[in-house]
Amino acid sequence: QPGAAALPNAPATAQNAAAVPGATAAPAFQAQRITVTTDVVKATINTQGGVIERLELLKYRDKIDQAKNQVLFDNVAKHIYLGQTGLVGNDPMGTMPNHTTGFTVRPGTGAPDANGNTTLVLDAESGGVRLTKTYVFKKGDYTIDLRHDVANTGTAPVQPALYLQITHDGNKPEGDSYFNSTYTGPTLYTSQEHYQKLTFDELAKGKAEYAKKATDGWIAMSQHFFVSAFVPPQKAARENYAEPVPGETNLYRIGTRIPLGTVQPGTAVSNVAKLYSGPQDEKHLETIAPGLELVKDYGKFAVLSKPIFWVIDQMHRVIGNWGWTIVAFTVLLKLLFFPLSAAGFRSMARVKLVTPKLQAIRERYKDDPAKMNQATMELYKSEKINPLGGCLPLLVQMPVFIALYYVLQASVEMRGASWGWIPDLTISDPYFILPVLYIISMFVSTRLNPQPADPVQAKMMMAMPIIFGFMFFFFPAGLVLYWVVNNLLSIAQQWVITKKFDTGAAK
């Protein structure tokens, strides 16, 4: 990447906290860990580099261990996730303060004020440059204001560049499974290239394509439900980079490098940025930076998912419970598609009535497939049956169902939301009640459908509920709740229509 070679390589991880050759961190420096707590976050800043090395979200519980808080930034042996900033520049020894340099805490900072806000100021000086980092943690806010003041204390002009970077290991999230896999990786946005999502595998192979030069936007590390994003000043030239951390195994970084111009001796320059580290709350992210709400990734169905989420959100404001909101929205969708579903069920009911005739045709022409197809189509024509009538309504509805899947999968608003025996709608049903109900409802629905004349096809149709039901044992309970309610409503509609046709045929 342009200029990336000038960046310090040592990531100040749990495995390697030593400074790079020529850096200013002296062996005798004793690092401190400063803890800042607000009503929504608990952050730990290491004075070795002024690195944010741990950040707990006090309003969200851990996905695996509900007794713990959700942790984003972390610095342990199995999980490295760090927020790092520093300077690189034209000094020949590369000794400007960076994320491996020892910083001191300015006296009188680091404690909350009367409003519940905390300001922490860190200072470091080396190579004729003094860097002051000012963190401002605000009550009720996941956005950290971050100011860098760069003063030239030497006798010659310097040309520093500020870098803001997030370092992360390439491991899959704990609890990630084949049936419920989620994305974790670097993301970025510019007004020219828009939202871009990278993978650790692409970075490892050097195949990642992204906007390397920009004058706006942000860089981030995204994961299921949460994101950490550096937002530099807009309308300021910068160079983005995403790469493996040199000299490290399974460690990657995404960052942006912002030239600060020429700083004359005795003068200073400042840069004000933001670091958001919290939930992917779509409405709030829109207020922080353009395009930041896109980290709530609806995939290719965003054009449908966004309005669907808006409707669900409005319904939740009235109902007050996410589980019942999913039930109510499923009913609403069923009513919306009632004419299409009814047409499909009527078509299947007609097919069910002529099934004996279809079986007779197959027996008569079992050795002549061409005549069998011809006789079958003539029967459909005489009985006014559209052979695709049962499939077309489903195909029309499928994009909406997939868009709803992404809404339920991506909405942090439902994380931790309980419904009945389910403590969290975004994790699997702990007692497997919903998956079992799904399997039962699928069996009932299958029995109401026309039975295939081919015994092999009939066995496959009966096996499908078990196959899908097994997958649903691992799916978020909110998604399974939607499918169970949808199946129950479909069964009721299908039974009424089939009963009507059976009665008509008996007359």
Coordinates of C-alpha atoms in Angstrom, one line a residue:
Q1 CA 0.0 0.0 0.0
P2 CA 1.2 3.6 -0.6
G3 CA 3.3 4.6 2.5
A4 CA 2.4 1.4 4.3
A5 CA 6.0 0.3 4.5
A6 CA 6.7 3.3 6.8
L7 CA 4.2 2.1 9.4
P8 CA 5.5 0.4 12.5
N9 CA 5.1 -3.3 12.3
A10 CA 5.0 -4.3 16.0
P11 CA 1.3 -4.6 16.8
A12 CA 1.8 -4.4 20.6
T13 CA -0.1 -7.6 21.1
A14 CA -0.2 -9.9 24.0
Q15 CA 2.6 -11.9 22.3
N16 CA 4.7 -9.0 21.2
A17 CA 4.7 -5.7 23.1
A18 CA 8.2 -4.7 22.3
A19 CA 8.9 -1.7 20.2
V20 CA 10.2 -1.9 16.6
P21 CA 13.8 -1.2 16.0
G22 CA 14.5 2.5 16.4
A23 CA 11.2 3.2 18.1
T24 CA 11.2 5.3 21.3
A25 CA 9.8 2.8 23.8
A26 CA 12.6 2.4 26.3
P27 CA 13.1 -1.0 28.0
A28 CA 12.6 0.6 31.4
F29 CA 9.2 2.0 30.5
Q30 CA 6.5 0.6 32.7
A31 CA 3.2 0.4 30.9
Q32 CA -0.1 1.2 32.6
R33 CA -3.6 0.1 31.8
I34 CA -6.1 2.8 32.3
T35 CA -9.8 1.8 32.7
V36 CA -12.5 4.2 31.7
T37 CA -16.1 3.3 32.5
T38 CA -19.3 5.0 31.3
D39 CA -22.9 3.8 31.5
V40 CA -22.5 1.9 28.2
V41 CA -18.8 0.9 27.8
K42 CA -15.8 -0.1 29.9
A43 CA -12.6 0.6 28.0
T44 CA -9.0 -0.2 28.8
I45 CA -6.2 1.9 27.2
N46 CA -2.6 0.7 27.4
T47 CA -0.1 3.5 27.8
Q48 CA 2.3 1.4 25.7
G49 CA 1.3 3.1 22.5
G50 CA -2.0 4.6 23.8
V51 CA -3.7 1.5 22.4
I52 CA -7.3 0.6 23.1
E53 CA -6.8 -3.0 23.9
R54 CA -10.2 -3.9 25.5
L55 CA -13.7 -2.6 25.3
E56 CA -16.7 -4.1 27.0
L57 CA -20.3 -3.2 26.0
L58 CA -22.2 -3.0 29.3
K59 CA -25.7 -3.2 27.7
Y60 CA -25.0 -6.4 25.7
R61 CA -24.3 -9.9 27.0
D62 CA -21.8 -12.3 25.5
K63 CA -23.2 -14.7 23.0
I64 CA -21.6 -17.8 24.5
D65 CA -21.5 -16.9 28.2
Q66 CA -24.6 -14.8 29.2
A67 CA -22.9 -14.0 32.6
K68 CA -20.3 -11.9 30.8
N69 CA -20.5 -8.6 28.8
Q70 CA -19.9 -8.5 25.1
V71 CA -16.3 -7.7 24.4
L72 CA -15.1 -6.0 21.2
F73 CA -11.5 -4.8 21.5
D74 CA -9.4 -7.5 23.3
N75 CA -5.8 -8.5 23.8
V76 CA -5.5 -12.1 24.9
A77 CA -3.6 -15.1 23.5
K78 CA -6.5 -16.4 21.3
H79 CA -8.1 -13.1 20.3
I80 CA -6.3 -9.9 19.2
Y81 CA -8.5 -6.9 18.4
L82 CA -6.8 -3.5 18.9
G83 CA -7.4 0.2 18.1
Q84 CA -4.1 1.8 17.3
T85 CA -3.0 5.3 16.3
G86 CA 0.4 7.0 15.8
L87 CA 2.7 9.0 13.6
V88 CA 5.0 8.2 10.7
G89 CA 6.9 10.8 8.8
N90 CA 10.1 12.1 7.1
D91 CA 12.4 11.7 10.2
P92 CA 15.2 9.4 9.0
M93 CA 15.2 7.3 12.2
G94 CA 11.4 6.7 12.2
T95 CA 11.3 7.9 15.8
M96 CA 8.0 9.8 15.9
P97 CA 5.6 8.6 18.6
N98 CA 3.5 5.6 17.4
H99 CA 1.4 2.8 18.8
T100 CA 4.5 1.1 20.4
T101 CA 5.8 4.3 22.1
G102 CA 5.5 4.8 25.8
F103 CA 2.9 7.5 26.8
T104 CA 2.3 9.2 30.1
V105 CA -1.1 10.0 31.5
R106 CA -1.6 13.7 32.0
P107 CA -2.4 14.5 35.6
G108 CA -6.0 15.4 36.3
T109 CA -7.5 13.3 33.5
G110 CA -9.1 9.9 33.3
A111 CA -11.9 10.5 35.8
P112 CA -15.6 11.2 35.0
D113 CA -16.9 14.7 35.3
A114 CA -20.2 15.8 36.7
N115 CA -22.0 14.9 33.4
G116 CA -20.7 11.4 33.3
N117 CA -18.1 12.1 30.6
T118 CA -14.5 11.1 30.9
T119 CA -11.5 12.8 29.2
L120 CA -8.2 10.9 29.1
V121 CA -5.0 12.7 27.8
L122 CA -1.8 10.9 27.0
D123 CA 1.5 12.5 26.0
A124 CA 4.7 11.1 24.3
E125 CA 7.7 12.9 22.8
S126 CA 10.5 11.5 20.7
G127 CA 12.4 12.4 17.5
G128 CA 11.7 16.1 18.1
V129 CA 7.9 15.6 18.0
R130 CA 5.4 15.6 20.8
L131 CA 2.1 13.7 20.3
T132 CA -0.8 14.2 22.5
K133 CA -3.8 11.8 22.3
T134 CA -7.1 13.0 23.9
Y135 CA -9.8 10.5 24.3
V136 CA -13.3 11.7 25.2
F137 CA -15.8 9.1 26.4
K138 CA -19.4 10.4 26.6
K139 CA -22.3 9.2 28.7
G140 CA -24.7 7.0 26.8
D141 CA -22.5 7.1 23.6
Y142 CA -20.5 4.4 21.8
T143 CA -18.6 7.1 19.9
I144 CA -15.2 8.1 21.3
D145 CA -13.9 11.5 20.3
L146 CA -10.2 11.2 19.5
R147 CA -8.0 14.2 19.1
H148 CA -4.3 14.1 18.1
D149 CA -2.1 17.2 18.7
V150 CA 1.3 17.1 17.0
A151 CA 3.9 19.7 18.1
N152 CA 7.3 20.1 16.5
T153 CA 9.7 20.5 19.5
G154 CA 12.8 20.1 17.3
T155 CA 14.8 22.5 15.2
A156 CA 13.9 21.3 11.7
P157 CA 10.6 21.1 9.9
V158 CA 8.8 17.7 10.0
Q159 CA 6.1 16.2 7.8
P160 CA 4.2 13.8 10.0
A161 CA 1.3 11.6 8.9
L162 CA -1.3 10.3 11.3
Y163 CA -2.5 6.7 11.0
L164 CA -5.6 5.2 12.5
Q165 CA -5.7 1.4 12.3
I166 CA -7.6 -1.6 13.6
T167 CA -5.7 -4.8 14.1
H168 CA -7.6 -8.1 14.3
D169 CA -6.7 -11.8 14.2
G170 CA -8.1 -13.9 11.4
N171 CA -10.0 -16.4 13.5
K172 CA -13.6 -17.2 13.1
P173 CA -15.9 -15.9 15.9
E174 CA -16.5 -18.2 18.8
G175 CA -19.8 -20.1 18.3
D176 CA -19.7 -19.6 14.5
S177 CA -21.1 -22.7 12.7
Y178 CA -21.6 -24.0 9.2
F179 CA -25.4 -23.5 9.5
N180 CA -25.2 -20.1 11.0
S181 CA -22.0 -18.5 9.7
T182 CA -21.5 -14.8 10.0
Y183 CA -19.1 -12.3 8.6
T184 CA -16.1 -10.9 10.5
G185 CA -13.6 -8.8 8.7
P186 CA -12.3 -5.3 7.4
T187 CA -14.8 -3.0 5.8
L188 CA -14.5 0.6 4.5
Y189 CA -16.4 3.3 2.7
T190 CA -15.6 6.2 0.3
S191 CA -18.0 8.4 -1.6
Q192 CA -16.4 7.2 -4.8
E193 CA -16.2 3.4 -4.3
H194 CA -19.0 3.2 -1.6
Y195 CA -19.2 0.3 0.8
Q196 CA -16.5 -2.4 0.5
K197 CA -16.2 -5.7 2.4
L198 CA -12.9 -7.6 2.5
T199 CA -12.0 -11.0 3.9
F200 CA -8.9 -12.1 5.9
D201 CA -8.3 -14.7 3.2
E202 CA -8.2 -12.0 0.5
L203 CA -5.7 -10.0 2.6
A204 CA -3.5 -13.1 3.2
K205 CA -3.3 -13.8 -0.6
G206 CA -2.8 -10.1 -1.5
K207 CA -6.0 -10.2 -3.6
A208 CA -8.1 -7.6 -1.8
E209 CA -9.5 -4.9 -4.0
Y210 CA -10.5 -1.6 -2.3
A211 CA -10.3 2.2 -2.5
K212 CA -6.7 3.0 -1.6
K213 CA -7.0 6.8 -2.0
A214 CA -9.8 8.9 -0.7
T215 CA -10.8 12.3 0.7
D216 CA -13.7 11.0 2.9
G217 CA -15.2 7.9 4.3
W218 CA -14.1 5.5 7.1
I219 CA -12.4 2.2 7.9
A220 CA -13.8 -0.4 10.2
M221 CA -13.7 -4.0 11.5
S222 CA -17.2 -5.5 11.3
Q223 CA -18.7 -8.6 12.9
H224 CA -22.1 -10.0 13.6
F225 CA -24.2 -7.2 15.2
F226 CA -21.2 -5.0 16.1
V227 CA -18.6 -2.7 14.5
S228 CA -15.6 -0.6 15.4
A229 CA -14.9 2.2 12.9
F230 CA -12.4 5.1 12.7
V231 CA -14.0 8.1 11.1
P232 CA -11.3 10.7 10.1
P233 CA -12.3 14.3 9.2
Q234 CA -14.1 14.5 5.9
K235 CA -12.6 16.4 2.9
A236 CA -9.1 15.4 4.0
A237 CA -6.8 13.4 1.7
R238 CA -5.9 10.0 3.1
E239 CA -4.4 6.6 2.0
N240 CA -6.2 3.5 3.0
Y241 CA -4.4 0.2 3.6
A242 CA -5.5 -3.4 4.5
E243 CA -2.9 -6.1 4.9
P244 CA -1.4 -8.8 7.0
V245 CA 0.7 -7.4 9.9
P246 CA 4.3 -7.9 8.8
G247 CA 6.2 -10.4 10.9
E248 CA 3.0 -11.7 12.5
T249 CA 1.0 -14.9 11.9
N250 CA -2.8 -14.7 11.4
L251 CA -2.9 -11.0 12.2
Y252 CA -4.3 -8.4 9.9
R253 CA -4.9 -4.6 10.0
I254 CA -7.0 -2.0 8.2
G255 CA -6.2 1.6 8.5
T256 CA -6.0 5.0 7.0
R257 CA -2.9 7.3 6.7
I258 CA -3.6 11.1 6.8
P259 CA -0.7 13.6 5.9
L260 CA -0.7 16.5 8.3
G261 CA 1.5 18.8 6.2
T262 CA 4.7 20.5 7.1
V263 CA 5.0 21.4 10.7
Q264 CA 7.6 24.1 11.4
P265 CA 9.7 24.2 14.6
G266 CA 7.7 25.6 17.5
T267 CA 4.3 25.1 15.8
A268 CA 1.6 22.4 16.1
V269 CA -1.1 20.8 14.1
S270 CA -4.3 19.0 15.3
N271 CA -6.5 16.3 13.9
V272 CA -10.0 15.4 15.3
A273 CA -11.4 11.9 14.5
K274 CA -14.1 9.6 15.9
L275 CA -13.9 6.0 16.9
Y276 CA -17.3 4.2 17.1
S277 CA -17.3 0.8 18.8
G278 CA -20.7 -0.6 19.5
P279 CA -23.8 -2.2 18.1
Q280 CA -24.9 -1.9 14.4
D281 CA -27.8 0.3 15.2
E282 CA -28.8 1.4 11.7
K283 CA -30.5 4.7 12.7
H284 CA -27.7 5.8 15.0
L285 CA -24.9 4.9 12.6
E286 CA -26.5 7.1 9.9
T287 CA -25.8 10.1 12.2
I288 CA -22.1 9.4 12.7
A289 CA -20.8 9.2 9.1
P290 CA -22.2 8.7 5.6
G291 CA -22.5 5.1 4.7
L292 CA -21.7 3.7 8.2
E293 CA -25.1 2.2 8.4
L294 CA -24.1 -0.1 5.6
V295 CA -22.1 -2.3 8.0
K296 CA -25.6 -3.7 8.9
D297 CA -25.2 -5.9 5.8
Y298 CA -28.5 -6.9 4.1
G299 CA -26.5 -8.3 1.2
K300 CA -28.1 -8.0 -2.3
F301 CA -31.6 -7.7 -0.8
A302 CA -31.0 -4.3 0.9
V303 CA -33.6 -2.7 -1.4
L304 CA -36.3 -5.0 0.2
S305 CA -34.7 -5.5 3.6
K306 CA -34.5 -1.8 4.6
P307 CA -38.3 -1.2 4.2
I308 CA -39.1 -4.5 5.8
F309 CA -37.0 -3.5 8.8
W310 CA -38.7 -0.1 8.9
V311 CA -42.2 -1.8 9.1
I312 CA -41.0 -4.3 11.7
D313 CA -39.5 -1.5 13.8
Q314 CA -42.8 0.5 13.6
M315 CA -44.7 -2.6 14.7
H316 CA -42.4 -3.2 17.6
R317 CA -42.9 0.4 18.8
V318 CA -46.6 -0.6 19.3
I319 CA -46.3 -4.3 20.4
G320 CA -43.2 -3.9 22.6
N321 CA -41.9 -7.5 22.2
W322 CA -39.8 -8.7 19.3
G323 CA -41.1 -12.2 19.4
W324 CA -44.8 -11.1 19.1
T325 CA -43.6 -8.5 16.5
I326 CA -42.2 -11.4 14.3
V327 CA -45.5 -13.2 14.7
A328 CA -47.6 -10.2 13.8
F329 CA -45.3 -9.3 10.8
T330 CA -45.6 -12.9 9.5
V331 CA -49.4 -12.6 9.7
L332 CA -49.2 -9.3 7.8
L333 CA -47.0 -10.9 5.1
K334 CA -49.4 -13.8 4.8
L335 CA -52.3 -11.4 4.3
L336 CA -50.3 -9.4 1.8
F337 CA -49.6 -12.6 -0.3
F338 CA -53.0 -14.2 0.4
P339 CA -54.2 -14.1 -3.2
L340 CA -50.9 -15.6 -4.6
S341 CA -50.9 -18.3 -1.9
A342 CA -54.5 -19.1 -2.5
A343 CA -53.9 -19.5 -6.3
G344 CA -51.1 -21.9 -5.6
F345 CA -53.1 -23.9 -3.1
R346 CA -56.0 -24.1 -5.5
S347 CA -53.7 -25.4 -8.2
M348 CA -52.3 -28.1 -5.9
A349 CA -55.8 -29.0 -4.8
R350 CA -56.8 -29.6 -8.4
V351 CA -53.7 -31.7 -8.9
K352 CA -54.5 -33.8 -5.8
L353 CA -58.0 -34.5 -7.3
V354 CA -56.6 -35.9 -10.5
T355 CA -53.7 -37.8 -8.9
P356 CA -55.4 -41.2 -9.6
K357 CA -55.7 -40.3 -13.3
L358 CA -52.0 -39.2 -13.3
Q359 CA -51.0 -42.6 -11.7
A360 CA -53.0 -44.4 -14.3
I361 CA -51.3 -42.5 -17.2
R362 CA -47.9 -43.3 -15.7
E363 CA -48.7 -47.0 -15.4
R364 CA -50.1 -47.1 -19.0
Y365 CA -47.2 -45.4 -20.6
K366 CA -44.4 -46.4 -18.2
D367 CA -42.3 -47.6 -21.2
D368 CA -42.9 -44.6 -23.4
P369 CA -41.9 -41.3 -21.7
A370 CA -42.9 -39.2 -24.7
K371 CA -46.5 -40.5 -24.7
M372 CA -46.6 -40.2 -20.9
N373 CA -45.7 -36.5 -21.0
Q374 CA -48.2 -35.9 -23.9
A375 CA -51.1 -37.6 -22.0
T376 CA -50.2 -35.8 -18.8
M377 CA -50.3 -32.4 -20.5
E378 CA -53.6 -33.2 -22.2
L379 CA -55.0 -34.1 -18.8
Y380 CA -53.8 -30.8 -17.3
K381 CA -55.4 -29.0 -20.2
S382 CA -58.7 -30.7 -19.9
E383 CA -58.9 -30.2 -16.1
K384 CA -57.7 -26.6 -16.5
I385 CA -54.6 -27.1 -14.3
N386 CA -51.4 -25.0 -14.6
P387 CA -48.6 -27.5 -13.7
L388 CA -46.5 -24.5 -12.4
G389 CA -49.4 -23.0 -10.5
G390 CA -48.1 -24.2 -7.2
C391 CA -44.6 -23.0 -7.8
L392 CA -45.0 -19.5 -9.3
P393 CA -46.6 -17.9 -6.2
L394 CA -43.7 -19.3 -4.1
L395 CA -41.1 -17.9 -6.6
V396 CA -42.7 -14.4 -6.4
Q397 CA -42.7 -14.5 -2.6
M398 CA -39.1 -15.9 -2.3
P399 CA -37.2 -12.5 -2.6
V400 CA -39.3 -11.1 0.3
F401 CA -38.7 -14.2 2.4
I402 CA -34.9 -14.0 1.8
A403 CA -34.9 -10.2 2.6
L404 CA -36.8 -10.9 5.8
Y405 CA -34.1 -13.6 6.6
Y406 CA -31.4 -10.9 6.3
V407 CA -33.4 -8.5 8.5
L408 CA -33.8 -11.1 11.3
Q409 CA -30.2 -12.2 10.9
A410 CA -28.7 -8.7 11.0
S411 CA -30.8 -6.7 13.5
V412 CA -28.9 -6.2 16.7
E413 CA -32.1 -4.7 18.1
M414 CA -33.3 -8.3 18.6
R415 CA -30.2 -9.4 20.3
G416 CA -31.0 -10.4 23.9
A417 CA -34.8 -10.1 23.2
S418 CA -36.7 -12.8 24.9
W419 CA -39.9 -14.5 24.0
G420 CA -41.6 -17.2 26.1
W421 CA -39.0 -19.9 26.9
I422 CA -36.4 -18.3 24.5
P423 CA -34.0 -16.0 26.3
D424 CA -32.5 -14.5 23.0
L425 CA -34.2 -14.6 19.6
T426 CA -30.8 -14.3 17.8
I427 CA -29.5 -17.6 19.2
S428 CA -30.9 -21.1 18.7
D429 CA -33.9 -22.4 20.7
P430 CA -32.3 -23.9 23.9
Y431 CA -35.0 -26.5 24.2
F432 CA -35.4 -27.2 20.4
I433 CA -39.2 -26.7 20.7
L434 CA -39.5 -24.4 17.6
P435 CA -37.4 -26.7 15.3
V436 CA -39.6 -29.7 16.4
L437 CA -42.7 -27.7 15.7
Y438 CA -41.3 -26.8 12.3
I439 CA -40.7 -30.4 11.5
I440 CA -44.3 -31.4 12.6
S441 CA -45.8 -28.5 10.6
M442 CA -43.8 -29.5 7.5
F443 CA -45.0 -33.1 7.7
V444 CA -48.6 -31.9 8.0
S445 CA -48.1 -29.5 5.0
T446 CA -46.5 -32.3 3.0
R447 CA -49.5 -34.6 3.6
L448 CA -51.8 -32.0 2.4
N449 CA -49.9 -31.6 -0.9
P450 CA -50.4 -34.0 -3.9
Q451 CA -48.3 -37.1 -3.4
P452 CA -45.8 -37.8 -6.1
A453 CA -46.5 -40.9 -8.1
D454 CA -42.8 -41.8 -8.1
P455 CA -42.0 -43.7 -4.8
V456 CA -38.5 -42.2 -4.8
Q457 CA -39.8 -38.7 -5.0
A458 CA -42.4 -39.4 -2.4
K459 CA -39.6 -40.6 0.0
M460 CA -37.6 -37.5 -0.7
M461 CA -40.6 -35.3 0.0
M462 CA -41.1 -37.0 3.4
A463 CA -37.4 -36.6 4.2
M464 CA -37.3 -32.8 3.5
P465 CA -38.9 -31.8 6.8
I466 CA -36.3 -33.7 8.7
I467 CA -33.4 -32.3 6.7
F468 CA -34.6 -28.7 7.1
G469 CA -35.6 -29.3 10.7
F470 CA -32.0 -30.5 11.5
M471 CA -30.6 -27.2 10.0
F472 CA -33.1 -25.2 12.1
F473 CA -31.7 -26.7 15.3
F474 CA -28.8 -24.3 14.7
F475 CA -30.6 -21.3 13.3
P476 CA -31.6 -18.2 15.4
A477 CA -34.9 -18.8 17.2
G478 CA -36.4 -15.6 15.6
L479 CA -36.0 -17.1 12.1
V480 CA -37.4 -20.4 13.1
L481 CA -40.3 -18.6 14.8
Y482 CA -41.1 -16.9 11.5
W483 CA -41.1 -20.2 9.6
V484 CA -43.2 -22.0 12.2
V485 CA -45.9 -19.3 12.2
N486 CA -45.7 -19.1 8.3
N487 CA -46.2 -22.9 8.1
L488 CA -49.1 -22.9 10.5
L489 CA -50.9 -20.1 8.5
S490 CA -50.2 -21.9 5.3
I491 CA -51.6 -25.2 6.7
A492 CA -54.8 -23.5 7.7
Q493 CA -55.2 -21.8 4.3
Q494 CA -54.3 -25.0 2.4
W495 CA -56.7 -27.1 4.5
V496 CA -59.6 -24.7 3.9
I497 CA -59.0 -24.6 0.1
T498 CA -58.4 -28.4 -0.2
K499 CA -61.5 -29.1 1.9
K500 CA -63.5 -26.8 -0.5
F501 CA -62.3 -28.7 -3.5
D502 CA -62.9 -32.1 -1.9
T503 CA -66.5 -31.1 -1.0
G504 CA -67.0 -29.8 -4.6
A505 CA -65.7 -33.1 -6.0
A506 CA -68.0 -35.2 -3.8
K507 CA -71.1 -33.3 -5.1

